[in-house]
JSON list of C-alpha atoms in Angstrom, two decimals:
[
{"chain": "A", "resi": 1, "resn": "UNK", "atom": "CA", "xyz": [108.83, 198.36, 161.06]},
{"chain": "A", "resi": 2, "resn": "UNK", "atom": "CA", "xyz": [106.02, 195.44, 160.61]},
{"chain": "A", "resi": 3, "resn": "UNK", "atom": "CA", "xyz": [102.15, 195.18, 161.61]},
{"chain": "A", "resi": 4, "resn": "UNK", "atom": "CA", "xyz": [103.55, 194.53, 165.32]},
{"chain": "A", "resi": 5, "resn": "UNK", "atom": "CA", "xyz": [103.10, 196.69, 167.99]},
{"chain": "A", "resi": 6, "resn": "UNK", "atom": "CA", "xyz": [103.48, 196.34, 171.36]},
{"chain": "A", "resi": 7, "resn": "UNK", "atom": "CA", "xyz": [102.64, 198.38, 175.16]},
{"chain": "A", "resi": 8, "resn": "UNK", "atom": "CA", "xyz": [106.19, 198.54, 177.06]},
{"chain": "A", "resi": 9, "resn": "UNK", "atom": "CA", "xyz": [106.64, 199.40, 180.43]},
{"chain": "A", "resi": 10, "resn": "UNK", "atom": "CA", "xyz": [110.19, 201.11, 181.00]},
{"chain": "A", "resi": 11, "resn": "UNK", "atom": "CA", "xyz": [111.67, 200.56, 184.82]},
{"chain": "A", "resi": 12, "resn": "UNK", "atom": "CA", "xyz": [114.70, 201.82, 186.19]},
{"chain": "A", "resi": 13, "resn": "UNK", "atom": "CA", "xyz": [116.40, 199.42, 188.53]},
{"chain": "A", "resi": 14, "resn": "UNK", "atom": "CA", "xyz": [119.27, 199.70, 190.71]},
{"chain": "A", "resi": 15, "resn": "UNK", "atom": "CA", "xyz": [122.75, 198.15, 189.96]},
{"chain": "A", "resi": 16, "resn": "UNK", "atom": "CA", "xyz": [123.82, 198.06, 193.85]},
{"chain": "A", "resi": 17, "resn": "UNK", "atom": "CA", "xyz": [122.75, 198.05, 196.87]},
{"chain": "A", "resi": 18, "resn": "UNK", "atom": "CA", "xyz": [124.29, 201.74, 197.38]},
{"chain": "A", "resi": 19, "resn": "UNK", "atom": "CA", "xyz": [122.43, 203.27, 194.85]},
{"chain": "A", "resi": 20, "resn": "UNK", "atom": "CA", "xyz": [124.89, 204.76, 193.11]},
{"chain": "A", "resi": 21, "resn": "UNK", "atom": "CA", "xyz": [124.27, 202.95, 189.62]},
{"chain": "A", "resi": 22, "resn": "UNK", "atom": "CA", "xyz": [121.11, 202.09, 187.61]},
{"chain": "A", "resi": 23, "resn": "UNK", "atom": "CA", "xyz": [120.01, 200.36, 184.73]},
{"chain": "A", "resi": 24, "resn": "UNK", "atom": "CA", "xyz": [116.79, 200.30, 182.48]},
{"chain": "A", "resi": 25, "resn": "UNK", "atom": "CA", "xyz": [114.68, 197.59, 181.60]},
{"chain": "A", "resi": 26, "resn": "UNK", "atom": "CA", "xyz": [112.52, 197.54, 178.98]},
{"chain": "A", "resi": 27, "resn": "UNK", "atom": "CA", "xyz": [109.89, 194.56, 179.26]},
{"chain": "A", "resi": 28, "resn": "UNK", "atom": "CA", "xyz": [106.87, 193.99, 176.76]},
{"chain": "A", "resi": 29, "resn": "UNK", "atom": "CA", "xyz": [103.42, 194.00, 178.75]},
{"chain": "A", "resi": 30, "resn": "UNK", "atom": "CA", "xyz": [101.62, 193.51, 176.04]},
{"chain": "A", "resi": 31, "resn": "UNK", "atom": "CA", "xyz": [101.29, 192.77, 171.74]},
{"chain": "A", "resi": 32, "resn": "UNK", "atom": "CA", "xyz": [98.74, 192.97, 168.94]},
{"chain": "A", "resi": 33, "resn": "UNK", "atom": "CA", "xyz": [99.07, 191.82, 165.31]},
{"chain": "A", "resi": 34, "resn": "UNK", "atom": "CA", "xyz": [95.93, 194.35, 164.55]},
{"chain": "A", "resi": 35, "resn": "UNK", "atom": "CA", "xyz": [97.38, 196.03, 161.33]},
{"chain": "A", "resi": 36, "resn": "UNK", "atom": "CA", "xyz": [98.38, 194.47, 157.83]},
{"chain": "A", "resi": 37, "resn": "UNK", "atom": "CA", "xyz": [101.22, 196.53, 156.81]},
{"chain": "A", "resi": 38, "resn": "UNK", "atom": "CA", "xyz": [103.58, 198.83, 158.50]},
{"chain": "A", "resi": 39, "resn": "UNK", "atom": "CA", "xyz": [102.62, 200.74, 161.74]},
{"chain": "A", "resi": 40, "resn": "UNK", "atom": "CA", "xyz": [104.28, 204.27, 160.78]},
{"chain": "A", "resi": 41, "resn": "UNK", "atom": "CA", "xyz": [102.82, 206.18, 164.00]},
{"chain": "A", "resi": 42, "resn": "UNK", "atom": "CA", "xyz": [101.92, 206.07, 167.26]},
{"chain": "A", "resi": 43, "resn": "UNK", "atom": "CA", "xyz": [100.58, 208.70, 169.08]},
{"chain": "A", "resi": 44, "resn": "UNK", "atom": "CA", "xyz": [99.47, 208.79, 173.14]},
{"chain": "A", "resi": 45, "resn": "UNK", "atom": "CA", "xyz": [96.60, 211.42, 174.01]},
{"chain": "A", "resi": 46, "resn": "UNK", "atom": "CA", "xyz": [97.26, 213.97, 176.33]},
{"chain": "A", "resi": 47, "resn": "UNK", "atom": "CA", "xyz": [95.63, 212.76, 179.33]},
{"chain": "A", "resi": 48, "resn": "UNK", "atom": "CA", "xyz": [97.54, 209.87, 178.78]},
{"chain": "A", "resi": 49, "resn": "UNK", "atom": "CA", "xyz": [95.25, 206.86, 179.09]},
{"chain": "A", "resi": 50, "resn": "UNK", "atom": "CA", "xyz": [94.76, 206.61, 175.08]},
{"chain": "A", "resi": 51, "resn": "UNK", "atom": "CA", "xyz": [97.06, 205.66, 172.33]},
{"chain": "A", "resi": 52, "resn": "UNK", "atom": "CA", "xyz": [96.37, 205.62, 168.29]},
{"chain": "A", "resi": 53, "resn": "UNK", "atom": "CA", "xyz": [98.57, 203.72, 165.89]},
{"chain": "A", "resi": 54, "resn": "UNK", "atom": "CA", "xyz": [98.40, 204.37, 162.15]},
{"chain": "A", "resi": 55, "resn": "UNK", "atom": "CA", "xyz": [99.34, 201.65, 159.50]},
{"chain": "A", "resi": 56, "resn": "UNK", "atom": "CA", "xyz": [99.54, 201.71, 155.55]},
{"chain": "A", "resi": 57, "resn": "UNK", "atom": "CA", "xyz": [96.69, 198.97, 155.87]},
{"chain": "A", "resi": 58, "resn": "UNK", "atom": "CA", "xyz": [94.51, 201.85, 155.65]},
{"chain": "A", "resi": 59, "resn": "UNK", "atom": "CA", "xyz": [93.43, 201.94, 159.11]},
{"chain": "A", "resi": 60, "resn": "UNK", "atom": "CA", "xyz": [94.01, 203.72, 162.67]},
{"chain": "A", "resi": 61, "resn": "UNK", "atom": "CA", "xyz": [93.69, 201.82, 166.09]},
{"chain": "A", "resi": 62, "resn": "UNK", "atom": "CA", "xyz": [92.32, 203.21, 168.94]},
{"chain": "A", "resi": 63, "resn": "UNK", "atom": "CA", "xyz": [93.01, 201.86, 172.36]},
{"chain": "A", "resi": 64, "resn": "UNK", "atom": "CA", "xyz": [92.18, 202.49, 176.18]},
{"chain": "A", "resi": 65, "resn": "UNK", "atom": "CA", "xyz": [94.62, 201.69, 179.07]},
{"chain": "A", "resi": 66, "resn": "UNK", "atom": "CA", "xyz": [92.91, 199.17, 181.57]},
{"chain": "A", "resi": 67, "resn": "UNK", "atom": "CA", "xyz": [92.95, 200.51, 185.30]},
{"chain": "A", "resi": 68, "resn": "UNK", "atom": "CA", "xyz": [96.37, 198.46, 186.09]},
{"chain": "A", "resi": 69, "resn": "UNK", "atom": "CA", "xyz": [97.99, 200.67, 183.59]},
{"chain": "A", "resi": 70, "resn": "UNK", "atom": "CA", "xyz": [99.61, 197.55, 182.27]},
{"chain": "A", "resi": 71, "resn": "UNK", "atom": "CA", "xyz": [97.19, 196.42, 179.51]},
{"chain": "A", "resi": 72, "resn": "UNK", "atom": "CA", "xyz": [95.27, 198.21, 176.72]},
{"chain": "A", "resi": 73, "resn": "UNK", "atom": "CA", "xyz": [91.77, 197.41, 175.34]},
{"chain": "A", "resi": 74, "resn": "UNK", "atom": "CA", "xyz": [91.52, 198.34, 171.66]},
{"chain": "A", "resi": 75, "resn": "UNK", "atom": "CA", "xyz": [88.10, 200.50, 171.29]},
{"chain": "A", "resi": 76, "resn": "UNK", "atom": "CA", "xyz": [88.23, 201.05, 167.57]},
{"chain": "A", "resi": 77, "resn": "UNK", "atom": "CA", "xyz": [89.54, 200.15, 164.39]},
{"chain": "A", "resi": 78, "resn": "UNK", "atom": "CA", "xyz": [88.81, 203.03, 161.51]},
{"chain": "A", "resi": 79, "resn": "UNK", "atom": "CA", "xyz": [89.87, 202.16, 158.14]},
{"chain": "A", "resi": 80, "resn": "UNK", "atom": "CA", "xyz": [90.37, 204.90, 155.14]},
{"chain": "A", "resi": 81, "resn": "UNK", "atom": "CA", "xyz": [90.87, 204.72, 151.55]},
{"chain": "A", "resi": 82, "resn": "UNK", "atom": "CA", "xyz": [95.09, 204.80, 151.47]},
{"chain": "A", "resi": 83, "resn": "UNK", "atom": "CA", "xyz": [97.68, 204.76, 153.33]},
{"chain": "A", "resi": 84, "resn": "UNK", "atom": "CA", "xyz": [97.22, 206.55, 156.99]},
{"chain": "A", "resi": 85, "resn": "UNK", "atom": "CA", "xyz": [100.55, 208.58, 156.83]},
{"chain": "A", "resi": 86, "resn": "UNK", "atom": "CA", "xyz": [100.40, 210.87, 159.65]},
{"chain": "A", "resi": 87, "resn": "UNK", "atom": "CA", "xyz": [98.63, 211.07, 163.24]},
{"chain": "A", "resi": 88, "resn": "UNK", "atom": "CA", "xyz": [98.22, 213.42, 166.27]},
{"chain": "A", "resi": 89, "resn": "UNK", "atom": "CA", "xyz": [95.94, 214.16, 169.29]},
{"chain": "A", "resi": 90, "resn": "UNK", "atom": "CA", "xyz": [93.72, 217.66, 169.49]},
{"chain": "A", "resi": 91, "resn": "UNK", "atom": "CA", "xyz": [94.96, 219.10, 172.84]},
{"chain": "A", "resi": 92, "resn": "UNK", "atom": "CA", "xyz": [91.43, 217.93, 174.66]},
{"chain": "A", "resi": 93, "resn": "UNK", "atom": "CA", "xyz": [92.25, 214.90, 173.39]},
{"chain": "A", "resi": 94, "resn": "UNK", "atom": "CA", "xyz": [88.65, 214.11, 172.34]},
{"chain": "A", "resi": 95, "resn": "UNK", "atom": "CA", "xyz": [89.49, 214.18, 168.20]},
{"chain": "A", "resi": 96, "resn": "UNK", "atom": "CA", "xyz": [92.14, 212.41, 166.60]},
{"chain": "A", "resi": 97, "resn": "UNK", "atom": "CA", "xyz": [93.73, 213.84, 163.29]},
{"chain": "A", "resi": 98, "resn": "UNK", "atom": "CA", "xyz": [94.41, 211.62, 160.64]},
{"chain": "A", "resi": 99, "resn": "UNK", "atom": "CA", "xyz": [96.39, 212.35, 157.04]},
{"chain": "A", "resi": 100, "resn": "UNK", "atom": "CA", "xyz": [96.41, 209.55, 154.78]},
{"chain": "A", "resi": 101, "resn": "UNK", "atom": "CA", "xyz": [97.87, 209.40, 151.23]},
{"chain": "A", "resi": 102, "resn": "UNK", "atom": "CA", "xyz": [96.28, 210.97, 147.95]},
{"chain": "A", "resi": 103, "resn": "UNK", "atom": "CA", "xyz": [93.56, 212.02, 149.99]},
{"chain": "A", "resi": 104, "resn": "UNK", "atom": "CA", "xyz": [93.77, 216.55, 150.43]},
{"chain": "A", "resi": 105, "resn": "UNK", "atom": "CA", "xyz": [91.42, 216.43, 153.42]},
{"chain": "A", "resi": 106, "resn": "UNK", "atom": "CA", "xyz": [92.79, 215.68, 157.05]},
{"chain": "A", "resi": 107, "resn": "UNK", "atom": "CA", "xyz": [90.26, 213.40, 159.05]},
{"chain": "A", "resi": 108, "resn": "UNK", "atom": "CA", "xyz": [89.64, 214.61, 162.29]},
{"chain": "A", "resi": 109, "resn": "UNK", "atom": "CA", "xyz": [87.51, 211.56, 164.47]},
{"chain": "A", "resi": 110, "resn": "UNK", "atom": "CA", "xyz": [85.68, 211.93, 167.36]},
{"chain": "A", "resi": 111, "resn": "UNK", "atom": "CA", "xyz": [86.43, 209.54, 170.23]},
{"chain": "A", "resi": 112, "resn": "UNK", "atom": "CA", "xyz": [83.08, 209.73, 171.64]},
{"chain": "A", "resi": 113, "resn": "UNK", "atom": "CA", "xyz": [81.11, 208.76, 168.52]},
{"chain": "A", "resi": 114, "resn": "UNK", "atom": "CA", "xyz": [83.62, 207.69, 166.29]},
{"chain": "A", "resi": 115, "resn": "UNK", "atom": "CA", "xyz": [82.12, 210.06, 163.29]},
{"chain": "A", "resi": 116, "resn": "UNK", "atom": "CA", "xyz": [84.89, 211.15, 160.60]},
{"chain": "A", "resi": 117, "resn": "UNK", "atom": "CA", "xyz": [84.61, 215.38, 159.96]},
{"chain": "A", "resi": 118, "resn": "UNK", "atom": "CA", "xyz": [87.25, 216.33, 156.74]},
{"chain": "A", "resi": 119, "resn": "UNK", "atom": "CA", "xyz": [89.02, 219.25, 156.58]},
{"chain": "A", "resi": 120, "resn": "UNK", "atom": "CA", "xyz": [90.26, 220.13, 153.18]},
{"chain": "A", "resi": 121, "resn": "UNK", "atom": "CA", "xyz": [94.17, 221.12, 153.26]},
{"chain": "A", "resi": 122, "resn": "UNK", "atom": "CA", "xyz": [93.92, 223.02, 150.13]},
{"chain": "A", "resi": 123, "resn": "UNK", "atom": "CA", "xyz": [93.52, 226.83, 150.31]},
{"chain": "A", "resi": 124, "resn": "UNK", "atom": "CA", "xyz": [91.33, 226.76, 147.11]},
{"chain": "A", "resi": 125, "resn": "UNK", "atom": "CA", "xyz": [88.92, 223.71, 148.72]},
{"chain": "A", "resi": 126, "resn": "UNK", "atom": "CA", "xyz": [89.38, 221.52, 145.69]},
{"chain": "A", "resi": 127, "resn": "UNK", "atom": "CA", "xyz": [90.51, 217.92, 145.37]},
{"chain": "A", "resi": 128, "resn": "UNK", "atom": "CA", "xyz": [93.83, 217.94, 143.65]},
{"chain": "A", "resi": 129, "resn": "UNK", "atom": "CA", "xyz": [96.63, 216.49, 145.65]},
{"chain": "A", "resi": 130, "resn": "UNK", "atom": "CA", "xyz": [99.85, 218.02, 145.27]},
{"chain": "A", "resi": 131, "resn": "UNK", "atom": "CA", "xyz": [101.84, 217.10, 148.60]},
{"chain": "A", "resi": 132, "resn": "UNK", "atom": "CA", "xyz": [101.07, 213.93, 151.08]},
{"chain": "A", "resi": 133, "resn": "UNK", "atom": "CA", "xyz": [101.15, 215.27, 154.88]},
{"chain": "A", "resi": 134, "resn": "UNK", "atom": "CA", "xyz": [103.43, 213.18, 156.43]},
{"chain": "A", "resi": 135, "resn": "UNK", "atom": "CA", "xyz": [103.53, 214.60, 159.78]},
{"chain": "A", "resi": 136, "resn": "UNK", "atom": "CA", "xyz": [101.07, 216.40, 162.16]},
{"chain": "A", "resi": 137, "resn": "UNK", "atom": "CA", "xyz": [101.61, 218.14, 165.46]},
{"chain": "A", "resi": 138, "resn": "UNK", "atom": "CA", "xyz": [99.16, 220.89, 166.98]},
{"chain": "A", "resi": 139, "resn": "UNK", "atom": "CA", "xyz": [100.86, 223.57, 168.33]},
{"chain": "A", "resi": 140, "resn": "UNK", "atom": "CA", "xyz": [101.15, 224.01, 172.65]},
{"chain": "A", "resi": 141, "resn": "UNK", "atom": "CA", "xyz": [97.83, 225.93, 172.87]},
{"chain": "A", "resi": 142, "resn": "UNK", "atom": "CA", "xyz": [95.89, 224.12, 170.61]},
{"chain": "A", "resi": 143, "resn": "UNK", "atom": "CA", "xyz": [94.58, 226.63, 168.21]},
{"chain": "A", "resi": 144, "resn": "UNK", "atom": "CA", "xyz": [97.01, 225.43, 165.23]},
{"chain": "A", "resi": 145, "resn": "UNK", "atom": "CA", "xyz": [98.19, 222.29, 163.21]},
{"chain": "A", "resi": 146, "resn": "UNK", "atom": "CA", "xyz": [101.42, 222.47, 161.96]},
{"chain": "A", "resi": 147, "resn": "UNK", "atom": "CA", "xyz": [101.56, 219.30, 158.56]},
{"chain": "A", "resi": 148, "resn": "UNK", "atom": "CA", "xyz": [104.98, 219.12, 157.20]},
{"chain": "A", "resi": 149, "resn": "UNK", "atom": "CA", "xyz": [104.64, 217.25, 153.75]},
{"chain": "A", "resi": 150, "resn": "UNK", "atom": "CA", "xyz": [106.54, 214.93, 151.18]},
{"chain": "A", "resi": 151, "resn": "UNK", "atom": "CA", "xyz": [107.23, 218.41, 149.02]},
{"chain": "A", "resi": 152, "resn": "UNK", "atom": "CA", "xyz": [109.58, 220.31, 151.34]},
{"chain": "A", "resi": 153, "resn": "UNK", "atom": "CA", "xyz": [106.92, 222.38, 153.13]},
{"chain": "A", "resi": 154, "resn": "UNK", "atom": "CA", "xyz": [105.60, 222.67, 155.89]},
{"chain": "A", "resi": 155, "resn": "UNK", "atom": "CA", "xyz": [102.26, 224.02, 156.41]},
{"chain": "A", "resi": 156, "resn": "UNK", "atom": "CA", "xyz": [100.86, 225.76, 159.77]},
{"chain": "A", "resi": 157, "resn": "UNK", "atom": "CA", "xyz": [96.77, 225.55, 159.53]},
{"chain": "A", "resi": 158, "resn": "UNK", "atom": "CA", "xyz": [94.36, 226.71, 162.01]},
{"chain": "A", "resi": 159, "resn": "UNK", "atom": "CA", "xyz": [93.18, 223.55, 163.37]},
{"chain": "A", "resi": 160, "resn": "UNK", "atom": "CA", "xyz": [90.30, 221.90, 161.83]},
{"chain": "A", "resi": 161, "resn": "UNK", "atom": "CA", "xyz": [90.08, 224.47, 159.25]},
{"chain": "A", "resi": 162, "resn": "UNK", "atom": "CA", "xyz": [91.67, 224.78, 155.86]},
{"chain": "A", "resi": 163, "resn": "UNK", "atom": "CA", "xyz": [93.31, 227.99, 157.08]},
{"chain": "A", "resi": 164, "resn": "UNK", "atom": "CA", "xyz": [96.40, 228.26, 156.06]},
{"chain": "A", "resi": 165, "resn": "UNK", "atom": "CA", "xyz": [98.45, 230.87, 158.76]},
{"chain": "A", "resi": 166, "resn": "UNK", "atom": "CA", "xyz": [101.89, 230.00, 157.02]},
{"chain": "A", "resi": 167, "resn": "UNK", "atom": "CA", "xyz": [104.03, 227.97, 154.70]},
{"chain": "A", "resi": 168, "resn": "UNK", "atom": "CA", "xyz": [107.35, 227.01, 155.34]},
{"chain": "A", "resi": 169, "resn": "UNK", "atom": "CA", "xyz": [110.03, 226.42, 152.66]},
{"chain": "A", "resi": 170, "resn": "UNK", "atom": "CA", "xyz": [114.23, 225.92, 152.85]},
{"chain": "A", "resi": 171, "resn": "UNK", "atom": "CA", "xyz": [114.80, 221.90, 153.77]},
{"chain": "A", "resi": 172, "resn": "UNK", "atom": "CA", "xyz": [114.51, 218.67, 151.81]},
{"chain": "A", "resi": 173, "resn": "UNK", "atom": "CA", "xyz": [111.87, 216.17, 152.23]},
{"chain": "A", "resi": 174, "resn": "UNK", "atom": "CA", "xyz": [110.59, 213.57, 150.37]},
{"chain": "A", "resi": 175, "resn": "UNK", "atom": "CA", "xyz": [107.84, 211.06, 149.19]},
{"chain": "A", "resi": 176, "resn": "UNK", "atom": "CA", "xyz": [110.36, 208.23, 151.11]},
{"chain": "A", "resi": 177, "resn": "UNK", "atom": "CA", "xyz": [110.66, 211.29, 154.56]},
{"chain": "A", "resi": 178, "resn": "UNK", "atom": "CA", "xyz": [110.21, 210.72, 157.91]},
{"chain": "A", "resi": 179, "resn": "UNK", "atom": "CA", "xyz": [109.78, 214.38, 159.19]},
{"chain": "A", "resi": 180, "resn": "UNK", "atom": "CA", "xyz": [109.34, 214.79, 162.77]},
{"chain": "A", "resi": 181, "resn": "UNK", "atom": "CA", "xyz": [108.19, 218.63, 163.91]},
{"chain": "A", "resi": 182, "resn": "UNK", "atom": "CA", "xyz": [107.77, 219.96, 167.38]},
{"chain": "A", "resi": 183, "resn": "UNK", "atom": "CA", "xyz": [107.03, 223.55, 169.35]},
{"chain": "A", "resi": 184, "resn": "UNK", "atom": "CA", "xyz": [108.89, 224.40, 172.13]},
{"chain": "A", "resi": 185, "resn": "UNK", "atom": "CA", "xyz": [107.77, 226.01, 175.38]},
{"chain": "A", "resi": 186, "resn": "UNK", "atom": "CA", "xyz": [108.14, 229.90, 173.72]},
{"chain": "A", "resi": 187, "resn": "UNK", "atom": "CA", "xyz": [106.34, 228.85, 170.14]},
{"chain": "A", "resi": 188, "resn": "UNK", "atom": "CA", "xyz": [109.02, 227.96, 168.21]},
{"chain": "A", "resi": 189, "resn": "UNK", "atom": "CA", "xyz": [109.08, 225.52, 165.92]},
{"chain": "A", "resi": 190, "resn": "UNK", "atom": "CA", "xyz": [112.06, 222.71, 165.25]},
{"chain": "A", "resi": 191, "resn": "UNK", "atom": "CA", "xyz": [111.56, 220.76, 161.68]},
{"chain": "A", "resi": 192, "resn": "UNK", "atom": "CA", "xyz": [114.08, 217.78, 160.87]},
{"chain": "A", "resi": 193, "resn": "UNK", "atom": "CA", "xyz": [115.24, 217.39, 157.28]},
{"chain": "A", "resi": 194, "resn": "UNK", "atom": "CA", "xyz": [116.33, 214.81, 154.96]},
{"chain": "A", "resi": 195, "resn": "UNK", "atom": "CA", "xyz": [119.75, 216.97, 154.83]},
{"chain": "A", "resi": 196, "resn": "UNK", "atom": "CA", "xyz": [120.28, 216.27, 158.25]},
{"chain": "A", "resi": 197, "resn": "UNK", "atom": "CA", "xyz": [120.07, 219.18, 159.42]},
{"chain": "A", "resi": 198, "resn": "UNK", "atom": "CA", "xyz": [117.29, 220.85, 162.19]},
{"chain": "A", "resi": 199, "resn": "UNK", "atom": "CA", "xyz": [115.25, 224.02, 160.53]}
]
């Protein structure tokens, strides 16, 4: 992982003439050098025309896909006080959560003005940070926000609020984790561990 990212296009091609065998190509359309430090997320909005990338620079880069569908215009560069660990869409797509490091409040930011609006992870409301959120996902109908952290748990919120619906405890993560978390089509929810194992 570096500063670099990049917009790839992903084509399936034909080996033959008969069809029978394929072959994908991968080809770069396009590349920034926006960030400073690692880019640990990148996130694409629902609708699809919008992607986010979040570095430990500090910052989170918004960008628009042109009407060819083969470049992006960045729209927005928001910069935080830490590291921006975690990232994810709302399910209109028109906030963007943000965790970053020693901070207890998640950012949500509006893609129409571009105003920040914090929402305090701690059930108490107070400023200590015990965990860092290290990965976001809001659930398939948009009323939660599941944030599984450095500290083994895994937190389901009621989105943009510090509601906290559940905690989840049992697998091993880590300050040095790279948790991924998703919902399936009936409401579960899968959680990857640092044990390798799939919770």
């Amino acid at each position: 992982m570096d500063e670099n990212h990049a917009l790839l296009e992903i084509v399936e091609e034909e080996n033959d003439s008969s069809g029978d065998s394929s072959s994908v190509v991968i080809k770069t359309l396009q590349m920034w050098s926006v960030h400073k430090k690692y880019v640990v997320r990148t996130k694409w909005n629902p609708q699809g025309d919008m992607f986010a990338t979040a570095s430990h620079d500090g910052s989170v880069v918004v960008y628009k896909l042109t009407e060819s569908l083969k470049e992006a215009e960045q729209l927005k560069q928001i910069f935080f006080n830490g590291c921006v660990e975690a990232l994810e869409w709302t399910k209109d797509g028109k906030k963007l959560i943000a965790s970053v490091r020693d901070d207890p409040c998640l950012q949500y930011i509006s893609i129409d003005t571009w105003e920040v609006f914090l929402a305090n992870s701690n059930i108490l409301g107070d400023d200590h940070v015990s965990y860092t959120i290290l990965e976001l996902k809001v659930s398939p109908d948009g009323k939660q926000l599941l944030a599984s952290t450095d500290r083994s748990r895994t937190i389901l919120f009621q989105q943009g609020t510090p509601v906290q619906i559940r905690n989840f405890y049992g697998f091993e993560n880590d300050g040095y984790s790279q948790p991924r978390t998703v919902f399936d089509n009936q409401g579960l929810v899968y959680l990857t561990s640092q044990d390798n194992y799939i919770y």
